[in-house]
Coordinates of C-alpha atoms (C1' of nucleotides) in Angstrom, one line a residue:
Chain A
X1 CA -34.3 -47.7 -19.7
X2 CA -36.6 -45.4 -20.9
X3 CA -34.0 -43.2 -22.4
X4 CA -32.7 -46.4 -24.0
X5 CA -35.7 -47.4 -25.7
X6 CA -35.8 -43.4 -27.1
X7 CA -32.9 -43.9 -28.3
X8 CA -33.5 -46.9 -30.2
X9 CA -36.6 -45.7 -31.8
X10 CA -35.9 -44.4 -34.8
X11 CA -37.9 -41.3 -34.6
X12 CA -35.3 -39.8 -32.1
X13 CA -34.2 -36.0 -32.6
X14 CA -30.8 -35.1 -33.0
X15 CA -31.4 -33.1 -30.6
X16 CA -32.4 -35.9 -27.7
X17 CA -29.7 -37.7 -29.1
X18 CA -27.1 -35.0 -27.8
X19 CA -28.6 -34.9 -24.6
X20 CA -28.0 -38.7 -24.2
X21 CA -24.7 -38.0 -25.0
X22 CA -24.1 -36.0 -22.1
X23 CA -26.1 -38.1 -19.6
X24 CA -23.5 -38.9 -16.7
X25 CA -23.3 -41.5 -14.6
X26 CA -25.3 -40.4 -11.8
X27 CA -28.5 -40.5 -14.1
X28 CA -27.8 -43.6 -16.0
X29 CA -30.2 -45.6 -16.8
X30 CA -28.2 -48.7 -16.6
X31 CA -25.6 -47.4 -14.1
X32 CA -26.7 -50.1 -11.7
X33 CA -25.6 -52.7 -14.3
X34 CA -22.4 -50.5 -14.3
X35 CA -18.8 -49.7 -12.5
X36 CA -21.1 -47.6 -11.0
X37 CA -23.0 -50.2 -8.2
X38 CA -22.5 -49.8 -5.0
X39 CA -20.7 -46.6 -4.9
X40 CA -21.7 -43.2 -3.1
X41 CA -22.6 -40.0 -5.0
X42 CA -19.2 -38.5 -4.6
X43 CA -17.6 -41.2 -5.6
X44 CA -19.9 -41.7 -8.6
X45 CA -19.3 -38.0 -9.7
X46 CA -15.3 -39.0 -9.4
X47 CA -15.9 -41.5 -11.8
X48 CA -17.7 -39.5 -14.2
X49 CA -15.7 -37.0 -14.6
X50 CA -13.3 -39.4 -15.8
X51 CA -15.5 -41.1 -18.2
X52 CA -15.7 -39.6 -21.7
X53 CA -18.8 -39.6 -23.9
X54 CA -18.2 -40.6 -27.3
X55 CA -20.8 -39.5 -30.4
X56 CA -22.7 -42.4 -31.5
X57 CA -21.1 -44.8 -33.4
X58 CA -22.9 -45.9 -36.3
X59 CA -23.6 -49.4 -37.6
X60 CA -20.4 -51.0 -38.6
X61 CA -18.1 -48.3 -36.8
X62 CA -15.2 -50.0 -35.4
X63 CA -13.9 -49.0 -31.9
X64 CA -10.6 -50.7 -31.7
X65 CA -8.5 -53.1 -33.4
X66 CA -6.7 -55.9 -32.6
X67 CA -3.1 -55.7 -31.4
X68 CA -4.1 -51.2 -30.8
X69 CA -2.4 -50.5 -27.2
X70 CA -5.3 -50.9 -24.5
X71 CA -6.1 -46.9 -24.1
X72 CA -10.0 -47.3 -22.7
X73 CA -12.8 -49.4 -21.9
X74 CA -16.2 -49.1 -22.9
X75 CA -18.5 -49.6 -21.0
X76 CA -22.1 -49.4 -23.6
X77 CA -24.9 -47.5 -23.3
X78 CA -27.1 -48.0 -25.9
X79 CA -27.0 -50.0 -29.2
X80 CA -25.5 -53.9 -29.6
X81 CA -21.7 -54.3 -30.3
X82 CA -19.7 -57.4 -31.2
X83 CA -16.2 -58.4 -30.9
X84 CA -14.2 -60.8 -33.0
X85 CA -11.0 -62.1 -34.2
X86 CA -9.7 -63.0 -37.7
X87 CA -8.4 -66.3 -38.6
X88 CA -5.3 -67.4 -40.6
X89 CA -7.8 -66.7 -43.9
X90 CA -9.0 -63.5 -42.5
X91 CA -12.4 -64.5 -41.7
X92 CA -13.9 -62.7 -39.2
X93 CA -14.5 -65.0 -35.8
X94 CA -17.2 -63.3 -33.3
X95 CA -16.5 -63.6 -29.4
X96 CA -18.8 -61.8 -27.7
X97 CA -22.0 -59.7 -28.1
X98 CA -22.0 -57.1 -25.7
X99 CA -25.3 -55.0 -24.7
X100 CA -26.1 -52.1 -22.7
X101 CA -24.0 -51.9 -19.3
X102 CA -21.8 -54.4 -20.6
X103 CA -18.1 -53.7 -20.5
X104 CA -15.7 -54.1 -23.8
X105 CA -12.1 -54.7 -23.1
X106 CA -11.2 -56.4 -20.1
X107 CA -9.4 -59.1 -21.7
X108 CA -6.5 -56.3 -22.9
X109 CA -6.0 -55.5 -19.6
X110 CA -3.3 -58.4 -19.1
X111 CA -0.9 -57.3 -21.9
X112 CA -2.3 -53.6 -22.6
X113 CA -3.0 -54.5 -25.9
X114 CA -6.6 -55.1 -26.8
X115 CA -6.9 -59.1 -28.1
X116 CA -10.0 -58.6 -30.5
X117 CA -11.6 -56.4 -32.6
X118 CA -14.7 -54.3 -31.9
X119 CA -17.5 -52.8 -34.1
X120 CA -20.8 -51.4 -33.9
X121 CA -24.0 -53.6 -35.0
X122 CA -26.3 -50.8 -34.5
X123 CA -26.4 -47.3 -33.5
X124 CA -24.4 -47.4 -30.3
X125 CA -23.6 -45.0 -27.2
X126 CA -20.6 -46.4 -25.4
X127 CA -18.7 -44.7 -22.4
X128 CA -15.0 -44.8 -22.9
X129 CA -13.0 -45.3 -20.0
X130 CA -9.4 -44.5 -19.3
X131 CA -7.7 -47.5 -18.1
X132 CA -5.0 -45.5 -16.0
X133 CA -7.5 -43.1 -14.5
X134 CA -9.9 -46.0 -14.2
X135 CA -6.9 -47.9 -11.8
X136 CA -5.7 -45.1 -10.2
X137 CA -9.2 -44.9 -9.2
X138 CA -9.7 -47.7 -8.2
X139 CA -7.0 -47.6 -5.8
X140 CA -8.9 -44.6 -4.8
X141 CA -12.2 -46.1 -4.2
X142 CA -12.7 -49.6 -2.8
X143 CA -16.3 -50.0 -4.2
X144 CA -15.0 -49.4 -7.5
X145 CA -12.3 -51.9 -7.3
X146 CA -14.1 -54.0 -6.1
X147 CA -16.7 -53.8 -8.6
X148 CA -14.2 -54.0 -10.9
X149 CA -13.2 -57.9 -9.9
X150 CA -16.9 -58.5 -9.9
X151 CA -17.3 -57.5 -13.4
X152 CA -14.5 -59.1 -14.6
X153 CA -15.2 -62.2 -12.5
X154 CA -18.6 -62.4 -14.0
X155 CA -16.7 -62.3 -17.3
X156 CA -15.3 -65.5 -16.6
X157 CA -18.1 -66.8 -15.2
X158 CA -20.1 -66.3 -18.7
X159 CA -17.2 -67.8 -20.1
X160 CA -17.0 -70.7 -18.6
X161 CA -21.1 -71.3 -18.9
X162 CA -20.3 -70.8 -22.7
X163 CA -17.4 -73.3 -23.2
X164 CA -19.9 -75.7 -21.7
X165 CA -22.3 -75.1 -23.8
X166 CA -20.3 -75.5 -27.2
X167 CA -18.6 -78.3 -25.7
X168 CA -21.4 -80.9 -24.4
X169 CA -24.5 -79.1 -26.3
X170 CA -26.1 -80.2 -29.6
X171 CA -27.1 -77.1 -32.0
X172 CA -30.4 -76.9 -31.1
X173 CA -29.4 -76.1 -27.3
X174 CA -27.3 -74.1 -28.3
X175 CA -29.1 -72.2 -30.1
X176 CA -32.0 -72.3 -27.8
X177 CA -29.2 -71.6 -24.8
X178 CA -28.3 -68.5 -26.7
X179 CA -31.5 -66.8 -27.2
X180 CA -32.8 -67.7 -23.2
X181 CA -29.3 -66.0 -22.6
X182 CA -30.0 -62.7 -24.6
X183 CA -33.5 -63.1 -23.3
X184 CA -32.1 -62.9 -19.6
X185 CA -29.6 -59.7 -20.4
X186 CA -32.6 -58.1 -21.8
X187 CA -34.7 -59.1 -18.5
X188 CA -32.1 -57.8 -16.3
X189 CA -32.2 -54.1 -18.1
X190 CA -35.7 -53.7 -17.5
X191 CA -36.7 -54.5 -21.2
X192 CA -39.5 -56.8 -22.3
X193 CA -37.7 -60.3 -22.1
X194 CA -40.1 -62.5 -24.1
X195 CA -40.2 -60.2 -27.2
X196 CA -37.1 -58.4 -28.9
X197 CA -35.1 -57.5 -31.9
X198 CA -32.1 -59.6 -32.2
X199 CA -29.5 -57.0 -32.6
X200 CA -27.5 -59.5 -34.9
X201 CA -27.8 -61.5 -38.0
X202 CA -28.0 -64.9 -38.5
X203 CA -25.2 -65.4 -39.6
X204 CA -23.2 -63.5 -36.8
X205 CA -25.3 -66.0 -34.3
X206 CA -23.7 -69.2 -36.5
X207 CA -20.8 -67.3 -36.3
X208 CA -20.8 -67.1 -32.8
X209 CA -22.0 -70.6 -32.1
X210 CA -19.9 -72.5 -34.1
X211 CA -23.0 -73.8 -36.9
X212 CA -23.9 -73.2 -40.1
X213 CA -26.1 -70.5 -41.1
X214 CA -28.3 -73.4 -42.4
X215 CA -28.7 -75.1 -39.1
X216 CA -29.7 -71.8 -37.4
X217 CA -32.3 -71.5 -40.0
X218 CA -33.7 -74.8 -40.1
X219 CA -33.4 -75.0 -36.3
X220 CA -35.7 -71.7 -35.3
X221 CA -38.0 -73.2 -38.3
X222 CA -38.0 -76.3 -35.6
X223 CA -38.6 -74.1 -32.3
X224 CA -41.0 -72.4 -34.1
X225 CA -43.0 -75.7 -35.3
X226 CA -42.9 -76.8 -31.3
X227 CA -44.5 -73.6 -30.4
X228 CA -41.4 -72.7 -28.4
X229 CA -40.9 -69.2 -30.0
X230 CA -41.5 -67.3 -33.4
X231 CA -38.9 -64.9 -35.5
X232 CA -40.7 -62.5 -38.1
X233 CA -38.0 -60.7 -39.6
X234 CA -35.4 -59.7 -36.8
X235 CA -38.1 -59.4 -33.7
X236 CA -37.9 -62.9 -31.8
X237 CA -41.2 -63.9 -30.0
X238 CA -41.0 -66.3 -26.6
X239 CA -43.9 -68.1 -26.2
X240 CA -43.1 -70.9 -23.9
X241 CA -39.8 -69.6 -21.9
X242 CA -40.3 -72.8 -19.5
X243 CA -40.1 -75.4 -22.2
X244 CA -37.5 -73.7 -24.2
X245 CA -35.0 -73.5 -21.3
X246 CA -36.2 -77.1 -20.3
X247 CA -34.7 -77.9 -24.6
X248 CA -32.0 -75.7 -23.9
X249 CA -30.6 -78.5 -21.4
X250 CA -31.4 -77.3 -17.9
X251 CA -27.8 -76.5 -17.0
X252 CA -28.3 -77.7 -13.4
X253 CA -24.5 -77.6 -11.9
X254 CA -25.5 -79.4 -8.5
Chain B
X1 CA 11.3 -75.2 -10.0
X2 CA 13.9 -77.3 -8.9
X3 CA 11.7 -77.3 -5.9
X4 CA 8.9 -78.2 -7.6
X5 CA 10.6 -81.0 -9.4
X6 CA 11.4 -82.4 -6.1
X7 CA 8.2 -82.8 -4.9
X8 CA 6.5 -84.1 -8.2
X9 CA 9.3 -87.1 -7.7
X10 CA 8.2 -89.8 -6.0
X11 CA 10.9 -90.5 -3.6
X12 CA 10.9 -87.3 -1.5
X13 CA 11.1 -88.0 2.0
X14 CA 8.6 -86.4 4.7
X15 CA 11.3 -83.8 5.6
X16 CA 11.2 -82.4 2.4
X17 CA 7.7 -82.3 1.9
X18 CA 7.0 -80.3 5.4
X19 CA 10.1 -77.2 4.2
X20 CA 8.1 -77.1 0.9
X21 CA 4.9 -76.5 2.3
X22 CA 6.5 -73.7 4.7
X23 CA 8.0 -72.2 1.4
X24 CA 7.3 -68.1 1.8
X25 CA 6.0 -66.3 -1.1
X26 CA 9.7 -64.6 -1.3
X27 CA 11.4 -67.7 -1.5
X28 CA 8.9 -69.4 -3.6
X29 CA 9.9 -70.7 -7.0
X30 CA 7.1 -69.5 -9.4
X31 CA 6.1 -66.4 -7.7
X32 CA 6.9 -64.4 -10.5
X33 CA 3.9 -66.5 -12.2
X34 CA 1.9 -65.1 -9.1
X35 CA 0.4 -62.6 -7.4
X36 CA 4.1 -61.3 -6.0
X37 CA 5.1 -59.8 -9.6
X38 CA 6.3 -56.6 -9.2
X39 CA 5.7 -56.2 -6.0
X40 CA 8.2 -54.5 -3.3
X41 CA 10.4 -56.9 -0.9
X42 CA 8.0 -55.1 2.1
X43 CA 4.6 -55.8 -0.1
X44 CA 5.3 -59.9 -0.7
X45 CA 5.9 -59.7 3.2
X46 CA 2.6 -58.4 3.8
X47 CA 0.8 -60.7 1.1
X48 CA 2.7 -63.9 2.5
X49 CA 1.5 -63.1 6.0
X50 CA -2.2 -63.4 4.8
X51 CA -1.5 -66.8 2.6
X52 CA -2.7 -70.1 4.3
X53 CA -0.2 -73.2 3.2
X54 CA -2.2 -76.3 3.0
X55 CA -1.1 -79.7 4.1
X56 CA -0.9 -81.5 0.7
X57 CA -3.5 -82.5 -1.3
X58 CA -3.9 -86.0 -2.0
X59 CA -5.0 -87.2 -5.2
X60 CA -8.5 -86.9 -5.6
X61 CA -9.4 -84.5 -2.7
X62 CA -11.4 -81.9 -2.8
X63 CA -10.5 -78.2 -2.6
X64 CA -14.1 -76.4 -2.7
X65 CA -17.2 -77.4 -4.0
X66 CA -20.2 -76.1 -6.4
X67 CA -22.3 -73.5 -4.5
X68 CA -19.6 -73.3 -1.3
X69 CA -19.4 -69.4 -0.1
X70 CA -16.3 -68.5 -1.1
X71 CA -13.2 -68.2 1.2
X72 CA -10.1 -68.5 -0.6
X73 CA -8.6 -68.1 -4.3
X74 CA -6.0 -70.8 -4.4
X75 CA -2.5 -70.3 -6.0
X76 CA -0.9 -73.8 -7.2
X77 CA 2.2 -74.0 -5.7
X78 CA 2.6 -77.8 -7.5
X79 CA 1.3 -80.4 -8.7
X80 CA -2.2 -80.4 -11.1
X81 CA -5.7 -79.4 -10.4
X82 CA -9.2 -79.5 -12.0
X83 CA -12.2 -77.8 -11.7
X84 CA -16.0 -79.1 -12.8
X85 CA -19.2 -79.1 -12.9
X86 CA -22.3 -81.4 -12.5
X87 CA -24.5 -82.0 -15.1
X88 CA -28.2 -82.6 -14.9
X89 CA -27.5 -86.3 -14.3
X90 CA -24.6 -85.6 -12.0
X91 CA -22.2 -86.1 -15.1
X92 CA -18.7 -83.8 -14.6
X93 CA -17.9 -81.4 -16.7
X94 CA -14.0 -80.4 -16.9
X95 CA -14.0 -76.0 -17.1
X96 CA -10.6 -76.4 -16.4
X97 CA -6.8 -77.6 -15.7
X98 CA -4.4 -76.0 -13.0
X99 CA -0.5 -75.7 -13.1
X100 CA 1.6 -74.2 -10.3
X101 CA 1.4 -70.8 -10.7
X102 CA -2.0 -70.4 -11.7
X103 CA -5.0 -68.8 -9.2
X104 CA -8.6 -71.2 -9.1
X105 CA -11.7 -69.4 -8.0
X106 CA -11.9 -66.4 -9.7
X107 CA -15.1 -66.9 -11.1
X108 CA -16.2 -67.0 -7.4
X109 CA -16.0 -63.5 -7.0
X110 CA -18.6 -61.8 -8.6
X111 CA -21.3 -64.0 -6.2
X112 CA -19.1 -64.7 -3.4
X113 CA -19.6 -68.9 -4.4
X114 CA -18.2 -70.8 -5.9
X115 CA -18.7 -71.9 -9.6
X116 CA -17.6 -75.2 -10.2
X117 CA -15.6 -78.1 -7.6
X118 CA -11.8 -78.2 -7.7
X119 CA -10.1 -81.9 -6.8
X120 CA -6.3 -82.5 -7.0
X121 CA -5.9 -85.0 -10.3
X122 CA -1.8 -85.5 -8.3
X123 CA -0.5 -84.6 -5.1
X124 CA -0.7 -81.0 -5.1
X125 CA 0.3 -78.4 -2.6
X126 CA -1.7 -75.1 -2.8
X127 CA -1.8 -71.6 -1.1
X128 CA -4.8 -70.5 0.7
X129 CA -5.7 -66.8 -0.1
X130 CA -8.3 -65.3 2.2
X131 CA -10.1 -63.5 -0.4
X132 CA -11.5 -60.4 1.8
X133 CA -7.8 -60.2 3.5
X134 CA -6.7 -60.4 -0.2
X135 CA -9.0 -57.2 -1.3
X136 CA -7.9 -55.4 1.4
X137 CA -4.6 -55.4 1.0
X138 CA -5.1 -55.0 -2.8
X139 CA -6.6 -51.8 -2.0
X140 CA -3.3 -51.2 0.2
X141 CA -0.9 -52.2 -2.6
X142 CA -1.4 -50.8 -6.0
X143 CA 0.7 -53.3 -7.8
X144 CA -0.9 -56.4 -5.9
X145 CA -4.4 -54.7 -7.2
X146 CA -2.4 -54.1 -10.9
X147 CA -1.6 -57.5 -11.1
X148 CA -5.0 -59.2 -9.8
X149 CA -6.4 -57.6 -12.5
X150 CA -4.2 -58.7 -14.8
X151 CA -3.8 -62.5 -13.9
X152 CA -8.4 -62.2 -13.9
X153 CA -7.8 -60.3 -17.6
X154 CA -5.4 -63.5 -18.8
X155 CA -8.3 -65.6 -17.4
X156 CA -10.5 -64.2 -19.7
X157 CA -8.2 -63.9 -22.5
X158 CA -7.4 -67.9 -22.2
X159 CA -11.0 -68.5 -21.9
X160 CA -11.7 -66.6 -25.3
X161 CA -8.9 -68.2 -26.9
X162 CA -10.3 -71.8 -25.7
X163 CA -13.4 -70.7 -27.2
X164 CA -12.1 -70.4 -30.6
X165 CA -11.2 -73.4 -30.2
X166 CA -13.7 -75.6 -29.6
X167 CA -15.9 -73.5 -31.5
X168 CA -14.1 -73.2 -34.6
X169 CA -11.6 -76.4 -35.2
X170 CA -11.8 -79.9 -35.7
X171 CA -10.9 -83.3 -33.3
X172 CA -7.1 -83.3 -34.4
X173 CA -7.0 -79.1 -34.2
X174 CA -8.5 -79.3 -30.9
X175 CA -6.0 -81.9 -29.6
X176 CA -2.9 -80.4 -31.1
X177 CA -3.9 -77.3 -29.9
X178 CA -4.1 -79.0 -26.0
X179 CA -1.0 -80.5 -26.2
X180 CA 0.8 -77.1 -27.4
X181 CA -1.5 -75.3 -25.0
X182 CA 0.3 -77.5 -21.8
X183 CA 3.7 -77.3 -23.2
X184 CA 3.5 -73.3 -23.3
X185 CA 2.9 -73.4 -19.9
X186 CA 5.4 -75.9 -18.8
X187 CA 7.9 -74.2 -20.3
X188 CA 7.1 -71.1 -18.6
X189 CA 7.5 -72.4 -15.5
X190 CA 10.9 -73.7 -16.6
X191 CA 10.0 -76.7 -17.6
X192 CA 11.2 -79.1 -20.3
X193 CA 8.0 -78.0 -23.1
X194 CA 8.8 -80.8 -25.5
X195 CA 9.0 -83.8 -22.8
X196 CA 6.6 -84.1 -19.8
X197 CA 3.8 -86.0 -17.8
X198 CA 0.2 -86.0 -19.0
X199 CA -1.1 -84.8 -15.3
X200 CA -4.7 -85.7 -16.5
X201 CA -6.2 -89.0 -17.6
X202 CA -7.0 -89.1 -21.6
X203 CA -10.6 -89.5 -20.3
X204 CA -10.6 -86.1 -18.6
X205 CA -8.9 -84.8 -21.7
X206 CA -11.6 -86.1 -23.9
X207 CA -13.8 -84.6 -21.0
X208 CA -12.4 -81.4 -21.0
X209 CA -12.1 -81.0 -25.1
X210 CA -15.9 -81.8 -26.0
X211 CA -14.7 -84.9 -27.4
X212 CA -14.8 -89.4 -26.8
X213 CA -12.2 -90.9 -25.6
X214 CA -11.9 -93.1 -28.3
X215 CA -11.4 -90.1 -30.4
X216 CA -8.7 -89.2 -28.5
X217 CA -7.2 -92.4 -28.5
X218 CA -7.4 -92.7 -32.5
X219 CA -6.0 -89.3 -32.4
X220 CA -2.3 -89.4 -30.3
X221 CA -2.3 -92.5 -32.6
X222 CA -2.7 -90.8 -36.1
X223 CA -0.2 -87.6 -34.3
X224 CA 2.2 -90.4 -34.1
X225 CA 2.2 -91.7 -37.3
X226 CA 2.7 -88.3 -38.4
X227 CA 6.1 -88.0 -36.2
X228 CA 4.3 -85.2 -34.9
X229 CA 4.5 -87.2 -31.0
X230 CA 4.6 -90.1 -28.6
X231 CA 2.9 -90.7 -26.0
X232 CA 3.9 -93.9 -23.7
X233 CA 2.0 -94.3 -20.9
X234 CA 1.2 -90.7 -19.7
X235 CA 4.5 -89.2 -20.9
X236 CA 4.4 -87.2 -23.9
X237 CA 7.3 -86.4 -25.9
X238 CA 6.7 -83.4 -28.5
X239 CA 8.7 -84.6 -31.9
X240 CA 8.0 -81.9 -34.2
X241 CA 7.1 -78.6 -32.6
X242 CA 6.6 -76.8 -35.6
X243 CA 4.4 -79.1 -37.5
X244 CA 2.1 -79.7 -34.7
X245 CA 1.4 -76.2 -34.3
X246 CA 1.0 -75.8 -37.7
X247 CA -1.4 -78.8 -37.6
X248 CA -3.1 -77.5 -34.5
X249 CA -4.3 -74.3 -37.4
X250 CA -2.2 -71.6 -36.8
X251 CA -4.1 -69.3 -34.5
X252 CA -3.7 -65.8 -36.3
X253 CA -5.3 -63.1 -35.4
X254 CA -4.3 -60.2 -37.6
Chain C
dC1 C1' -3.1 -112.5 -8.2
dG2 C1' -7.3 -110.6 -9.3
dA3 C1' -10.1 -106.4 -9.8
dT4 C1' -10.6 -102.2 -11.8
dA5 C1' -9.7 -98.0 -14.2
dG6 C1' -7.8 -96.6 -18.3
dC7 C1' -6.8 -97.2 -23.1
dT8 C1' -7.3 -99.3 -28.0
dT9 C1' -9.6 -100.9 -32.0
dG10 C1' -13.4 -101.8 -35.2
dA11 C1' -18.1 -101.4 -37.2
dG12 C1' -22.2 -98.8 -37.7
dT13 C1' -24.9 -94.5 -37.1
dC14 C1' -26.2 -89.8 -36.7
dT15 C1' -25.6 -85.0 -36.4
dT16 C1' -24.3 -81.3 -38.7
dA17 C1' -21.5 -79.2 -42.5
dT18 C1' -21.2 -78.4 -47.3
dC19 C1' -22.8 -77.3 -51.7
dA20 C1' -26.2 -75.5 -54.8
dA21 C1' -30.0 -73.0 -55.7
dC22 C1' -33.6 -70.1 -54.8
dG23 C1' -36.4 -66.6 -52.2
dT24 C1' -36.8 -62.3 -49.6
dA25 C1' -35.4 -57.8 -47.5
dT26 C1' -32.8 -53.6 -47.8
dG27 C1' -30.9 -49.8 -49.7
dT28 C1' -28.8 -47.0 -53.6
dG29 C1' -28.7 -44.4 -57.7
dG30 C1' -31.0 -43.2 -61.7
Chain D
dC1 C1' -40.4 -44.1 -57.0
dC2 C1' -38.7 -47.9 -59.4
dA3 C1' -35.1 -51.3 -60.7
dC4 C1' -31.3 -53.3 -59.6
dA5 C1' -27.6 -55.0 -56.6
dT6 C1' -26.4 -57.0 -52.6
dA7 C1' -26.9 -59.0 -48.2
dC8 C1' -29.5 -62.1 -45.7
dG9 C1' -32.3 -66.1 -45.1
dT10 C1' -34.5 -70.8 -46.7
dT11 C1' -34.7 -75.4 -48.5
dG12 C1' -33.1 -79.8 -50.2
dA13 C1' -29.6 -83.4 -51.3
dT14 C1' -25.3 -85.3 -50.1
dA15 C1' -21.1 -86.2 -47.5
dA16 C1' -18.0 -86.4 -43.7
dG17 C1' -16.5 -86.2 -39.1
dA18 C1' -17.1 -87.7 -34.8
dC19 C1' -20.1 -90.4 -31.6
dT20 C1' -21.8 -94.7 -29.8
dC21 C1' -21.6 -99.4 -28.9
dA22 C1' -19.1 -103.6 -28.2
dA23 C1' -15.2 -105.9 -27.2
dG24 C1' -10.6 -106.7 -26.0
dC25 C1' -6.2 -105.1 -24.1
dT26 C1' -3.0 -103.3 -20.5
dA27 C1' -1.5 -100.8 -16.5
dT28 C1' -2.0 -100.3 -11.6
dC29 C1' -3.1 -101.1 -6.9
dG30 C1' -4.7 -103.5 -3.0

DNA sequence: CGATAGCTTGAGTCTTATCAACGTATGTGG
DNA sequence: CCACATACGTTGATAAGACTCAAGCTATCG
């Protein structure tokens, strides 16, 4: 994570920055987030040698397209992506914010052809990954394979955490729900969990959440008036994680 | 499915019910909706020797439960399932309706328990697959691992789609956009798409959609003034095709 | 036949969207 | 380095869609 937070800074050299480039697996920082887990060091340098390292995308790059035959996925390094559709009027819907160690793509895997689009919000190092070599090797290597299910699994697991929340939340739990969430991913890299840039604008997170940019504005005014947590600029403050998961609708399942 | 139909009648003796549930995965009517698709005569051998038939499920019993380690996926052979959750105050919250064909438990994988609890809404008969028999011989069998992928990646993709959904249309979108939703898949089991059974109660639709029941109610009301359906008692009779899934906001993605 | 779950209908309320306008960053070219 | 353009965020007023509550109706099952 250390490497992460380099790259992030903006004071990085171009020359660190092609060194991150060619980090492989077995030194990843986030491997253990990864396809990675699990695996033995042969059979981690067997999956890095068919990963390929792509140059940084830049804010606003686009990876794939919609309806583009599935040809990788990506598995992210560094950086904050999103993915989205377009409705009827061609206005952009987002589906999913994907951080470091998170992988882009599985849904294409069912029809080879990827469902959404995908484009950079920041500075981004992404791993692409060959689906055939990734399958044959999995066939290869149980731990991968069954890492594999796991990931995807926990896909749908997310999912289905998500439709409950836009379908028996109120916008302030969401919203609340939403930053605990990126809180959490944050947690689980090793990064500060209570203090962070959101990687995405306002408008992306109405987007996202099915509100109005309004309501998002007026509602972190709110959590911000309750002492729950402050926003200055982009960098999001926690200051009382208990109570603002406690709004959020403790999503007890029992 | 003429199998299928058989047992979803009323009137089918004992007899019947005992061949059905000894139906093999090579004889079985919607196992090209399953895990057997392009698989080898040899390979759906080995995959039906690991399958568990069930005794019938009775309306109202339960398959699994919230937290249970997980043992099985189940493949629908007929009838309808559901899958919830418990809410803080032990409300349940519908993640999801089953059709023959269709694989529950998948979001149990990634922490070997399961998600959510899975009841029978109809008298249902389901196939028991041992999930660590079922990795095992995916890591025998590439096209059993090809497709277990692939049904995980529709997951997801359905999931996304149901996101868009909720997140983005109105009451009348949402509901047209059900009813479309479980015609697609009747007919793909063979099915008549524009004339069927409601398997689910207009409560657990209202459930399941985010939405009151009285909504709903008001709703299949205005859809029938608009010639659009009918709905008598629980069967539903698709009048206009077209114009409901134009009404439903056709979901474009280009 | 009565009890109960499921569905319908109407009236009133509330949450959140929409619209309009303004304030504040960010970044580009002169 | 400044000025302008543009994207992003804030605030207030208004409106609409969907929920809630209350009550009555209708299937269904023991």
């Amino acid at each position: 994570m250390v490497l992460v937070d380099k790259l992030r800074s903006t004071d990085c050299k171009p020359t660190k920055l092609m060194d991150l480039e060619q980090i492989k697996c077995q030194s990843c920082s986030i491997s253990r987030l990864c396809l990675p887990v699990m695996l033995a060091d042969a059979e981690i340098e067997h999956l890095d040698s068919i990963v390929k390292r792509r140059k940084p995308y830049q804010k606003d790059d686009v990876l794939f397209r919609f309806g583009e035959p599935l040809q990788s996925l990506y598995a992210v390094r560094s950086g904050c992506l999103k993915t989205y559709t377009l409705d009827a009027d061609g206005i952009e819907q987002i589906t999913g914010f994907y951080l470091p160690g998170e992988i882009i793509g599985l849904d294409a895997i069912a029809n080879n052809t990827h469902q959404s689009f995908a484009k950079a919000l920041d500075t981004s190092l992404v791993c692409a990954l060959p689906y055939n070599k990734l399958d044959i090797l999995a066939g290869q290597i149980p731990g991968l394979r069954s890492q594999l299910l796991k990931i995807m699994s926990s896909e749908i697991q997310d999912d289905k955490a998500l439709f409950l929340l836009l379908n028996k939340k109120n916008a302030e739990q969401r919203l609340a729900a939403f930053v605990i969430n990126l809180s959490r991913r944050y947690a689980n890299r090793g990064l500060a969990s209570d203090r962070f840039q959101l990687p995405m604008t306002q408008v992306d997170i109405a987007n996202y959440l099915g509100m109005a940019v309004e309501t998002i504005s007026r509602l972190f005014k709110k959590l911000h008036k309750l002492d729950l947590l402050e926003l200055k600029q982009k960098e999001i403050n926690i200051l009382n994680m208990q109570q603002l998961s406690h709004f959020a609708g403790t999503s007890c399942h029992v």
